[in-house]
Amino acid sequence: MSAYHIAIVGAGPAGYFAAQALQDLESNGCQFAIDMFEKLPTPWGLVRSGVAPDHPKIKSVSKVFERIATQDGFRLLANVNVGVDISLDELQASYDAVVVAIGTPKGKSLGIPGEGLKNVISSAEFVYWYNGHPEYCDLDVDLSGSRAIVIGAGNVAMDVGRILSLDPKELDYTDIAEHSLKALHTSNIRSVDIVARRGAERVAFTSSELRDLQHIASVDVKIRMNDIERAIERAGESIEKHVQSNLDTMKMIAGKSESAYPKSLRFLFEHRPLNINGDGRVESVTFNTPKGLVEVPCDLVITAIGYAPTDFSGLSLEADHYDNEDGWIRDNLYVVGWAKRGPQGVIGSNKSDATKVMTQLVNSLASRKSNVDVLAQLLKRGVRVVLQHDWDTINATEIKNGNKLGRPRLKFTRVEEMLLICGGANGSLEK
Ligand code: NAP
């Protein structure tokens, strides 16, 4: 029986879990030839470019992705920019179904004056910078000042706050990008404020992230007991379990006596950002608080208030995701992951979600299309497609280079370097 040809656009967790769901559905008698397209020469999406370098356990899901990639019928076509090298329409015409799994890569905007000042950076950019995403490795991050403000109280704000405040020696043996490690070693940042616009009972971060803070050496984590007591009062008796767990942990941190550590990580609640101030570069942020307006001086602002989708091939946007009906966009076009449901949930949340959408996709597959060789078309257009064996070479080289230094990998951060390692910009399709 000939296989259905499915294109998945985006090689992050949502894309891999969609591929896995299709592979699992093969036991129902269908077969699938899956082509996974990726803009960068490197797959794994946020597992490579989003997860904090001091959280290596979360990255171990890449082993699952590696297994998915070895299954019959799976092909990685990386370094291919869908919408530029090949259009979405062409993919739809060439494959039985196309699955968009491109995430929501842009930082959401605060929409307040002063966001354009120098050293006001979105978490999307900052995280890509420290994780060595090729498009962000030249980002101008000035760590020469002593005070940073992180706006937002989700898990990304926690990652950013931790990376800015911990002793950079703790990152020496991680896969953090080399340029960021150097910058953090010479950083003058001494105080970091994580600022929530609502009370402590309404924060978006999880208590495991909060508990993690207690293990950071030489950082004084500051939470005001008053804030927590007021939050407990507001939360009342029918308090949800995760809120209770967060408040318990915050109360414990608030109850600790002050230390003489050189760095501090302070939580401010009920501070709604109104204005970012400065003359050319950021100097302070004005917040609206229950006590009136408060101006907090700072040298760096990271906005960690969530992510937004980018314009992609004319797909219509709805709030923080692409317009879809339970994962179906139109005709043979589907969407999974953050691109489908907005930037919420952890990596594992994509698995059950992708299974539901792929089941729907498989149930609505019509007669097979003729098999167009998209790879041949791309090569004819001069696109240097990075295939699985090329990525395996890049991956093995990064691991080898990292291991020499006692690190899990030393990332390449330039596309040219990556291509050079696997045969240069013209490359070869042997193997
Ligand atoms: P998030 O969880 O949605 O948190 C966004 C935060 O920004 C919230 O505190 C929100 O406050 C605040 N915010 C939004 N708009 C704002 C505005 N205009 N002004 C001030 N504050 C504003 O988003 P995220 O931190 O980017 O995380 C995205 C997803 O990835 C989450 O599901 C998260 O759990 C997951 N993640 C997980 C991990 C991990 O497991 N280690 C690590 C990173 C990310 P309001 O609540 O008031 O709107």
mmCIF file of N, CA and C in Angstrom, residues 250-344:
data_model
loop_
_atom_site.group_PDB
_atom_site.id
_atom_site.type_symbol
_atom_site.label_atom_id
_atom_site.label_comp_id
_atom_site.label_asym_id
_atom_site.label_seq_id
_atom_site.Cartn_x
_atom_site.Cartn_y
_atom_site.Cartn_z
ATOM 1 N N MET A 250 5.879 30.620 48.716
ATOM 2 C CA MET A 250 6.240 32.045 48.825
ATOM 3 C C MET A 250 6.300 32.463 50.293
ATOM 4 N N LYS A 251 5.384 31.906 51.093
ATOM 5 C CA LYS A 251 5.369 32.257 52.522
ATOM 6 C C LYS A 251 6.666 31.777 53.185
ATOM 7 N N MET A 252 7.069 30.588 52.789
ATOM 8 C CA MET A 252 8.299 30.044 53.359
ATOM 9 C C MET A 252 9.497 30.938 52.987
ATOM 10 N N ILE A 253 9.552 31.351 51.730
ATOM 11 C CA ILE A 253 10.657 32.220 51.292
ATOM 12 C C ILE A 253 10.581 33.558 52.031
ATOM 13 N N ALA A 254 9.342 34.098 52.163
ATOM 14 C CA ALA A 254 9.177 35.404 52.818
ATOM 15 C C ALA A 254 9.604 35.339 54.288
ATOM 16 N N GLY A 255 9.435 34.178 54.894
ATOM 17 C CA GLY A 255 9.737 34.025 56.320
ATOM 18 C C GLY A 255 11.218 33.870 56.620
ATOM 19 N N LYS A 256 12.025 33.695 55.574
ATOM 20 C CA LYS A 256 13.471 33.507 55.800
ATOM 21 C C LYS A 256 14.123 34.830 56.164
ATOM 22 N N SER A 257 15.121 34.775 56.998
ATOM 23 C CA SER A 257 15.785 36.029 57.351
ATOM 24 C C SER A 257 16.678 36.487 56.195
ATOM 25 N N GLU A 258 16.920 37.793 56.128
ATOM 26 C CA GLU A 258 17.722 38.348 55.023
ATOM 27 C C GLU A 258 19.150 37.845 55.073
ATOM 28 N N SER A 259 19.736 37.648 53.932
ATOM 29 C CA SER A 259 21.130 37.197 53.922
ATOM 30 C C SER A 259 22.005 38.345 53.412
ATOM 31 N N ALA A 260 23.305 38.116 53.490
ATOM 32 C CA ALA A 260 24.212 39.179 53.026
ATOM 33 C C ALA A 260 24.757 38.830 51.645
ATOM 34 N N TYR A 261 23.963 38.085 50.872
ATOM 35 C CA TYR A 261 24.429 37.689 49.534
ATOM 36 C C TYR A 261 24.610 38.921 48.642
ATOM 37 N N PRO A 262 25.519 38.819 47.689
ATOM 38 C CA PRO A 262 25.795 39.994 46.843
ATOM 39 C C PRO A 262 24.686 40.307 45.840
ATOM 40 N N LYS A 263 23.819 39.332 45.566
ATOM 41 C CA LYS A 263 22.786 39.573 44.549
ATOM 42 C C LYS A 263 21.409 39.340 45.140
ATOM 43 N N SER A 264 20.414 40.050 44.594
ATOM 44 C CA SER A 264 19.057 39.825 45.096
ATOM 45 C C SER A 264 18.086 39.588 43.946
ATOM 46 N N LEU A 265 17.087 38.774 44.240
ATOM 47 C CA LEU A 265 15.996 38.504 43.307
ATOM 48 C C LEU A 265 14.714 38.780 44.086
ATOM 49 N N ARG A 266 14.053 39.907 43.724
ATOM 50 C CA ARG A 266 12.919 40.364 44.527
ATOM 51 C C ARG A 266 11.621 40.237 43.726
ATOM 52 N N PHE A 267 10.559 39.843 44.422
ATOM 53 C CA PHE A 267 9.251 39.755 43.764
ATOM 54 C C PHE A 267 8.399 40.954 44.164
ATOM 55 N N LEU A 268 7.852 41.639 43.167
ATOM 56 C CA LEU A 268 6.922 42.741 43.427
ATOM 57 C C LEU A 268 5.559 42.337 42.874
ATOM 58 N N PHE A 269 4.519 42.486 43.692
ATOM 59 C CA PHE A 269 3.174 42.121 43.248
ATOM 60 C C PHE A 269 2.310 43.368 43.115
ATOM 61 N N GLU A 270 1.224 43.218 42.370
ATOM 62 C CA GLU A 270 0.263 44.320 42.168
ATOM 63 C C GLU A 270 0.963 45.588 41.645
ATOM 64 N N HIS A 271 1.890 45.384 40.741
ATOM 65 C CA HIS A 271 2.595 46.481 40.078
ATOM 66 C C HIS A 271 2.258 46.404 38.589
ATOM 67 N N ARG A 272 1.371 47.262 38.131
ATOM 68 C CA ARG A 272 0.950 47.258 36.727
ATOM 69 C C ARG A 272 1.817 48.263 35.959
ATOM 70 N N PRO A 273 2.568 47.804 34.948
ATOM 71 C CA PRO A 273 3.467 48.748 34.257
ATOM 72 C C PRO A 273 2.692 49.812 33.474
ATOM 73 N N LEU A 274 3.116 51.071 33.635
ATOM 74 C CA LEU A 274 2.424 52.187 32.973
ATOM 75 C C LEU A 274 3.301 52.855 31.935
ATOM 76 N N ASN A 275 4.562 52.997 32.280
ATOM 77 C CA ASN A 275 5.481 53.755 31.433
ATOM 78 C C ASN A 275 6.917 53.265 31.636
ATOM 79 N N ILE A 276 7.640 53.122 30.526
ATOM 80 C CA ILE A 276 9.072 52.831 30.652
ATOM 81 C C ILE A 276 9.782 54.144 30.344
ATOM 82 N N ASN A 277 10.631 54.583 31.265
ATOM 83 C CA ASN A 277 11.222 55.921 31.143
ATOM 84 C C ASN A 277 12.706 55.844 30.804
ATOM 85 N N GLY A 278 13.179 56.893 30.150
ATOM 86 C CA GLY A 278 14.611 56.967 29.861
ATOM 87 C C GLY A 278 14.869 57.923 28.720
ATOM 88 N N ASP A 279 16.123 58.330 28.619
ATOM 89 C CA ASP A 279 16.505 59.227 27.549
ATOM 90 C C ASP A 279 17.371 58.407 26.586
ATOM 91 N N GLY A 280 16.744 57.806 25.604
ATOM 92 C CA GLY A 280 17.474 56.935 24.675
ATOM 93 C C GLY A 280 17.554 55.514 25.179
ATOM 94 N N ARG A 281 17.931 55.338 26.455
ATOM 95 C CA ARG A 281 17.984 53.994 27.026
ATOM 96 C C ARG A 281 17.172 53.965 28.311
ATOM 97 N N VAL A 282 16.802 52.773 28.724
ATOM 98 C CA VAL A 282 15.892 52.652 29.862
ATOM 99 C C VAL A 282 16.563 53.103 31.173
ATOM 100 N N GLU A 283 15.793 53.860 31.968
ATOM 101 C CA GLU A 283 16.302 54.328 33.271
ATOM 102 C C GLU A 283 15.388 53.932 34.426
ATOM 103 N N SER A 284 14.090 53.754 34.136
ATOM 104 C CA SER A 284 13.161 53.352 35.203
ATOM 105 C C SER A 284 11.850 52.891 34.577
ATOM 106 N N VAL A 285 11.033 52.261 35.423
ATOM 107 C CA VAL A 285 9.676 51.892 34.997
ATOM 108 C C VAL A 285 8.705 52.449 36.023
ATOM 109 N N THR A 286 7.622 53.070 35.536
ATOM 110 C CA THR A 286 6.580 53.559 36.444
ATOM 111 C C THR A 286 5.471 52.513 36.503
ATOM 112 N N PHE A 287 5.119 52.130 37.731
ATOM 113 C CA PHE A 287 4.064 51.131 37.930
ATOM 114 C C PHE A 287 2.898 51.765 38.678
ATOM 115 N N ASN A 288 1.696 51.284 38.363
ATOM 116 C CA ASN A 288 0.525 51.642 39.138
ATOM 117 C C ASN A 288 0.364 50.575 40.220
ATOM 118 N N THR A 289 0.316 50.979 41.473
ATOM 119 C CA THR A 289 0.220 50.007 42.571
ATOM 120 C C THR A 289 -0.938 50.427 43.485
ATOM 121 N N PRO A 290 -1.368 49.550 44.401
ATOM 122 C CA PRO A 290 -2.450 49.942 45.312
ATOM 123 C C PRO A 290 -2.088 51.196 46.123
ATOM 124 N N LYS A 291 -0.796 51.483 46.248
ATOM 125 C CA LYS A 291 -0.378 52.672 47.010
ATOM 126 C C LYS A 291 -0.145 53.886 46.109
ATOM 127 N N GLY A 292 -0.494 53.785 44.855
ATOM 128 C CA GLY A 292 -0.282 54.892 43.912
ATOM 129 C C GLY A 292 0.853 54.587 42.950
ATOM 130 N N LEU A 293 1.326 55.628 42.260
ATOM 131 C CA LEU A 293 2.381 55.420 41.261
ATOM 132 C C LEU A 293 3.733 55.218 41.937
ATOM 133 N N VAL A 294 4.483 54.252 41.402
ATOM 134 C CA VAL A 294 5.811 53.966 41.959
ATOM 135 C C VAL A 294 6.787 53.911 40.793
ATOM 136 N N GLU A 295 7.915 54.595 40.939
ATOM 137 C CA GLU A 295 8.926 54.548 39.870
ATOM 138 C C GLU A 295 10.108 53.711 40.356
ATOM 139 N N VAL A 296 10.397 52.635 39.619
ATOM 140 C CA VAL A 296 11.500 51.748 40.021
ATOM 141 C C VAL A 296 12.663 51.954 39.051
ATOM 142 N N PRO A 297 13.809 52.422 39.551
ATOM 143 C CA PRO A 297 14.957 52.636 38.659
ATOM 144 C C PRO A 297 15.512 51.304 38.135
ATOM 145 N N CYS A 298 16.035 51.319 36.938
ATOM 146 C CA CYS A 298 16.618 50.089 36.378
ATOM 147 C C CYS A 298 17.509 50.408 35.177
ATOM 148 N N ASP A 299 18.324 49.427 34.818
ATOM 149 C CA ASP A 299 19.228 49.575 33.667
ATOM 150 C C ASP A 299 18.876 48.615 32.537
ATOM 151 N N LEU A 300 18.015 47.657 32.855
ATOM 152 C CA LEU A 300 17.625 46.642 31.864
ATOM 153 C C LEU A 300 16.197 46.217 32.169
ATOM 154 N N VAL A 301 15.378 46.085 31.133
ATOM 155 C CA VAL A 301 14.015 45.556 31.318
ATOM 156 C C VAL A 301 13.838 44.374 30.373
ATOM 157 N N ILE A 302 13.401 43.259 30.937
ATOM 158 C CA ILE A 302 13.015 42.133 30.083
ATOM 159 C C ILE A 302 11.500 41.965 30.247
ATOM 160 N N THR A 303 10.777 42.036 29.141
ATOM 161 C CA THR A 303 9.330 41.819 29.219
ATOM 162 C C THR A 303 9.060 40.340 28.973
ATOM 163 N N ALA A 304 8.512 39.676 29.988
ATOM 164 C CA ALA A 304 8.238 38.223 29.873
ATOM 165 C C ALA A 304 6.738 38.019 30.051
ATOM 166 N N ILE A 305 5.986 38.554 29.096
ATOM 167 C CA ILE A 305 4.525 38.601 29.259
ATOM 168 C C ILE A 305 3.820 37.693 28.257
ATOM 169 N N GLY A 306 4.527 36.717 27.752
ATOM 170 C CA GLY A 306 3.918 35.771 26.827
ATOM 171 C C GLY A 306 4.389 35.988 25.397
ATOM 172 N N TYR A 307 3.918 35.106 24.529
ATOM 173 C CA TYR A 307 4.382 35.071 23.144
ATOM 174 C C TYR A 307 3.241 35.324 22.167
ATOM 175 N N ALA A 308 3.587 35.672 20.940
ATOM 176 C CA ALA A 308 2.566 35.918 19.916
ATOM 177 C C ALA A 308 3.004 35.253 18.606
ATOM 178 N N PRO A 309 2.036 34.904 17.765
ATOM 179 C CA PRO A 309 2.405 34.311 16.471
ATOM 180 C C PRO A 309 2.890 35.373 15.484
ATOM 181 N N THR A 310 3.663 34.955 14.518
ATOM 182 C CA THR A 310 4.107 35.881 13.467
ATOM 183 C C THR A 310 3.184 35.734 12.256
ATOM 184 N N ASP A 311 3.225 36.710 11.348
ATOM 185 C CA ASP A 311 2.482 36.554 10.092
ATOM 186 C C ASP A 311 3.092 35.381 9.349
ATOM 187 N N PHE A 312 2.249 34.471 8.907
ATOM 188 C CA PHE A 312 2.803 33.308 8.206
ATOM 189 C C PHE A 312 1.885 32.929 7.045
ATOM 190 N N SER A 313 2.383 33.132 5.857
ATOM 191 C CA SER A 313 1.714 32.674 4.628
ATOM 192 C C SER A 313 0.237 33.052 4.579
ATOM 193 N N GLY A 314 -0.103 34.215 5.101
ATOM 194 C CA GLY A 314 -1.480 34.711 5.005
ATOM 195 C C GLY A 314 -2.467 34.028 5.940
ATOM 196 N N LEU A 315 -2.004 33.200 6.870
ATOM 197 C CA LEU A 315 -2.934 32.556 7.810
ATOM 198 C C LEU A 315 -3.549 33.628 8.708
ATOM 199 N N SER A 316 -4.856 33.503 8.981
ATOM 200 C CA SER A 316 -5.456 34.560 9.805
ATOM 201 C C SER A 316 -5.203 34.293 11.290
ATOM 202 N N LEU A 317 -4.981 35.390 11.979
ATOM 203 C CA LEU A 317 -4.627 35.316 13.398
ATOM 204 C C LEU A 317 -5.855 35.570 14.254
ATOM 205 N N GLU A 318 -5.905 34.859 15.359
ATOM 206 C CA GLU A 318 -6.978 35.102 16.317
ATOM 207 C C GLU A 318 -6.311 35.189 17.681
ATOM 208 N N ALA A 319 -6.313 36.377 18.273
ATOM 209 C CA ALA A 319 -5.641 36.617 19.554
ATOM 210 C C ALA A 319 -4.198 36.117 19.486
ATOM 211 N N ASP A 320 -3.881 35.036 20.187
ATOM 212 C CA ASP A 320 -2.484 34.613 20.284
ATOM 213 C C ASP A 320 -2.179 33.337 19.495
ATOM 214 N N HIS A 321 -3.023 33.007 18.500
ATOM 215 C CA HIS A 321 -2.778 31.791 17.705
ATOM 216 C C HIS A 321 -3.382 31.964 16.308
ATOM 217 N N TYR A 322 -3.193 30.935 15.458
ATOM 218 C CA TYR A 322 -3.800 30.994 14.119
ATOM 219 C C TYR A 322 -5.224 30.466 14.208
ATOM 220 N N ASP A 323 -6.101 31.131 13.497
ATOM 221 C CA ASP A 323 -7.516 30.764 13.480
ATOM 222 C C ASP A 323 -7.654 29.284 13.068
ATOM 223 N N ASN A 324 -8.340 28.486 13.876
ATOM 224 C CA ASN A 324 -8.517 27.075 13.524
ATOM 225 C C ASN A 324 -9.716 26.501 14.258
ATOM 226 N N GLU A 325 -10.179 25.366 13.763
ATOM 227 C CA GLU A 325 -11.310 24.681 14.392
ATOM 228 C C GLU A 325 -10.784 23.352 14.907
ATOM 229 N N ASP A 326 -10.475 23.267 16.173
ATOM 230 C CA ASP A 326 -9.884 22.056 16.774
ATOM 231 C C ASP A 326 -8.675 21.553 15.976
ATOM 232 N N GLY A 327 -7.888 22.474 15.447
ATOM 233 C CA GLY A 327 -6.670 22.080 14.748
ATOM 234 C C GLY A 327 -6.800 22.075 13.231
ATOM 235 N N TRP A 328 -8.025 22.206 12.714
ATOM 236 C CA TRP A 328 -8.201 22.238 11.253
ATOM 237 C C TRP A 328 -8.256 23.692 10.808
ATOM 238 N N ILE A 329 -7.473 24.052 9.796
ATOM 239 C CA ILE A 329 -7.490 25.437 9.291
ATOM 240 C C ILE A 329 -8.400 25.523 8.064
ATOM 241 N N ARG A 330 -8.057 24.818 7.018
ATOM 242 C CA ARG A 330 -8.893 24.753 5.810
ATOM 243 C C ARG A 330 -8.339 23.637 4.923
ATOM 244 N N ASP A 331 -9.177 23.132 4.050
ATOM 245 C CA ASP A 331 -8.783 22.077 3.094
ATOM 246 C C ASP A 331 -7.943 21.005 3.805
ATOM 247 N N ASN A 332 -6.693 20.822 3.314
ATOM 248 C CA ASN A 332 -5.841 19.780 3.925
ATOM 249 C C ASN A 332 -4.785 20.396 4.854
ATOM 250 N N LEU A 333 -5.140 21.539 5.454
ATOM 251 C CA LEU A 333 -4.182 22.280 6.287
ATOM 252 C C LEU A 333 -4.587 22.236 7.768
ATOM 253 N N TYR A 334 -3.641 21.822 8.604
ATOM 254 C CA TYR A 334 -3.905 21.660 10.048
ATOM 255 C C TYR A 334 -2.866 22.441 10.854
ATOM 256 N N VAL A 335 -3.136 22.581 12.138
ATOM 257 C CA VAL A 335 -2.194 23.301 12.998
ATOM 258 C C VAL A 335 -2.149 22.622 14.363
ATOM 259 N N VAL A 336 -0.958 22.590 14.947
ATOM 260 C CA VAL A 336 -0.786 21.977 16.280
ATOM 261 C C VAL A 336 0.087 22.892 17.160
ATOM 262 N N GLY A 337 0.097 22.590 18.446
ATOM 263 C CA GLY A 337 1.011 23.265 19.377
ATOM 264 C C GLY A 337 0.570 24.676 19.725
ATOM 265 N N TRP A 338 1.533 25.504 20.095
ATOM 266 C CA TRP A 338 1.236 26.887 20.476
ATOM 267 C C TRP A 338 0.609 27.642 19.309
ATOM 268 N N ALA A 339 0.978 27.297 18.075
ATOM 269 C CA ALA A 339 0.385 27.942 16.900
ATOM 270 C C ALA A 339 -1.121 27.676 16.862
ATOM 271 N N LYS A 340 -1.546 26.557 17.419
ATOM 272 C CA LYS A 340 -2.978 26.203 17.436
ATOM 273 C C LYS A 340 -3.716 26.806 18.635
ATOM 274 N N ARG A 341 -3.098 26.708 19.816
ATOM 275 C CA ARG A 341 -3.865 27.043 21.022
ATOM 276 C C ARG A 341 -3.304 28.206 21.819
ATOM 277 N N GLY A 342 -2.271 28.863 21.289
ATOM 278 C CA GLY A 342 -1.649 29.959 22.023
ATOM 279 C C GLY A 342 -0.545 29.430 22.924
ATOM 280 N N PRO A 343 0.299 30.357 23.426
ATOM 281 C CA PRO A 343 1.505 29.944 24.147
ATOM 282 C C PRO A 343 1.241 29.507 25.586
ATOM 283 N N GLN A 344 0.587 28.373 25.727
ATOM 284 C CA GLN A 344 0.342 27.857 27.077
ATOM 285 C C GLN A 344 0.694 26.384 27.138
#
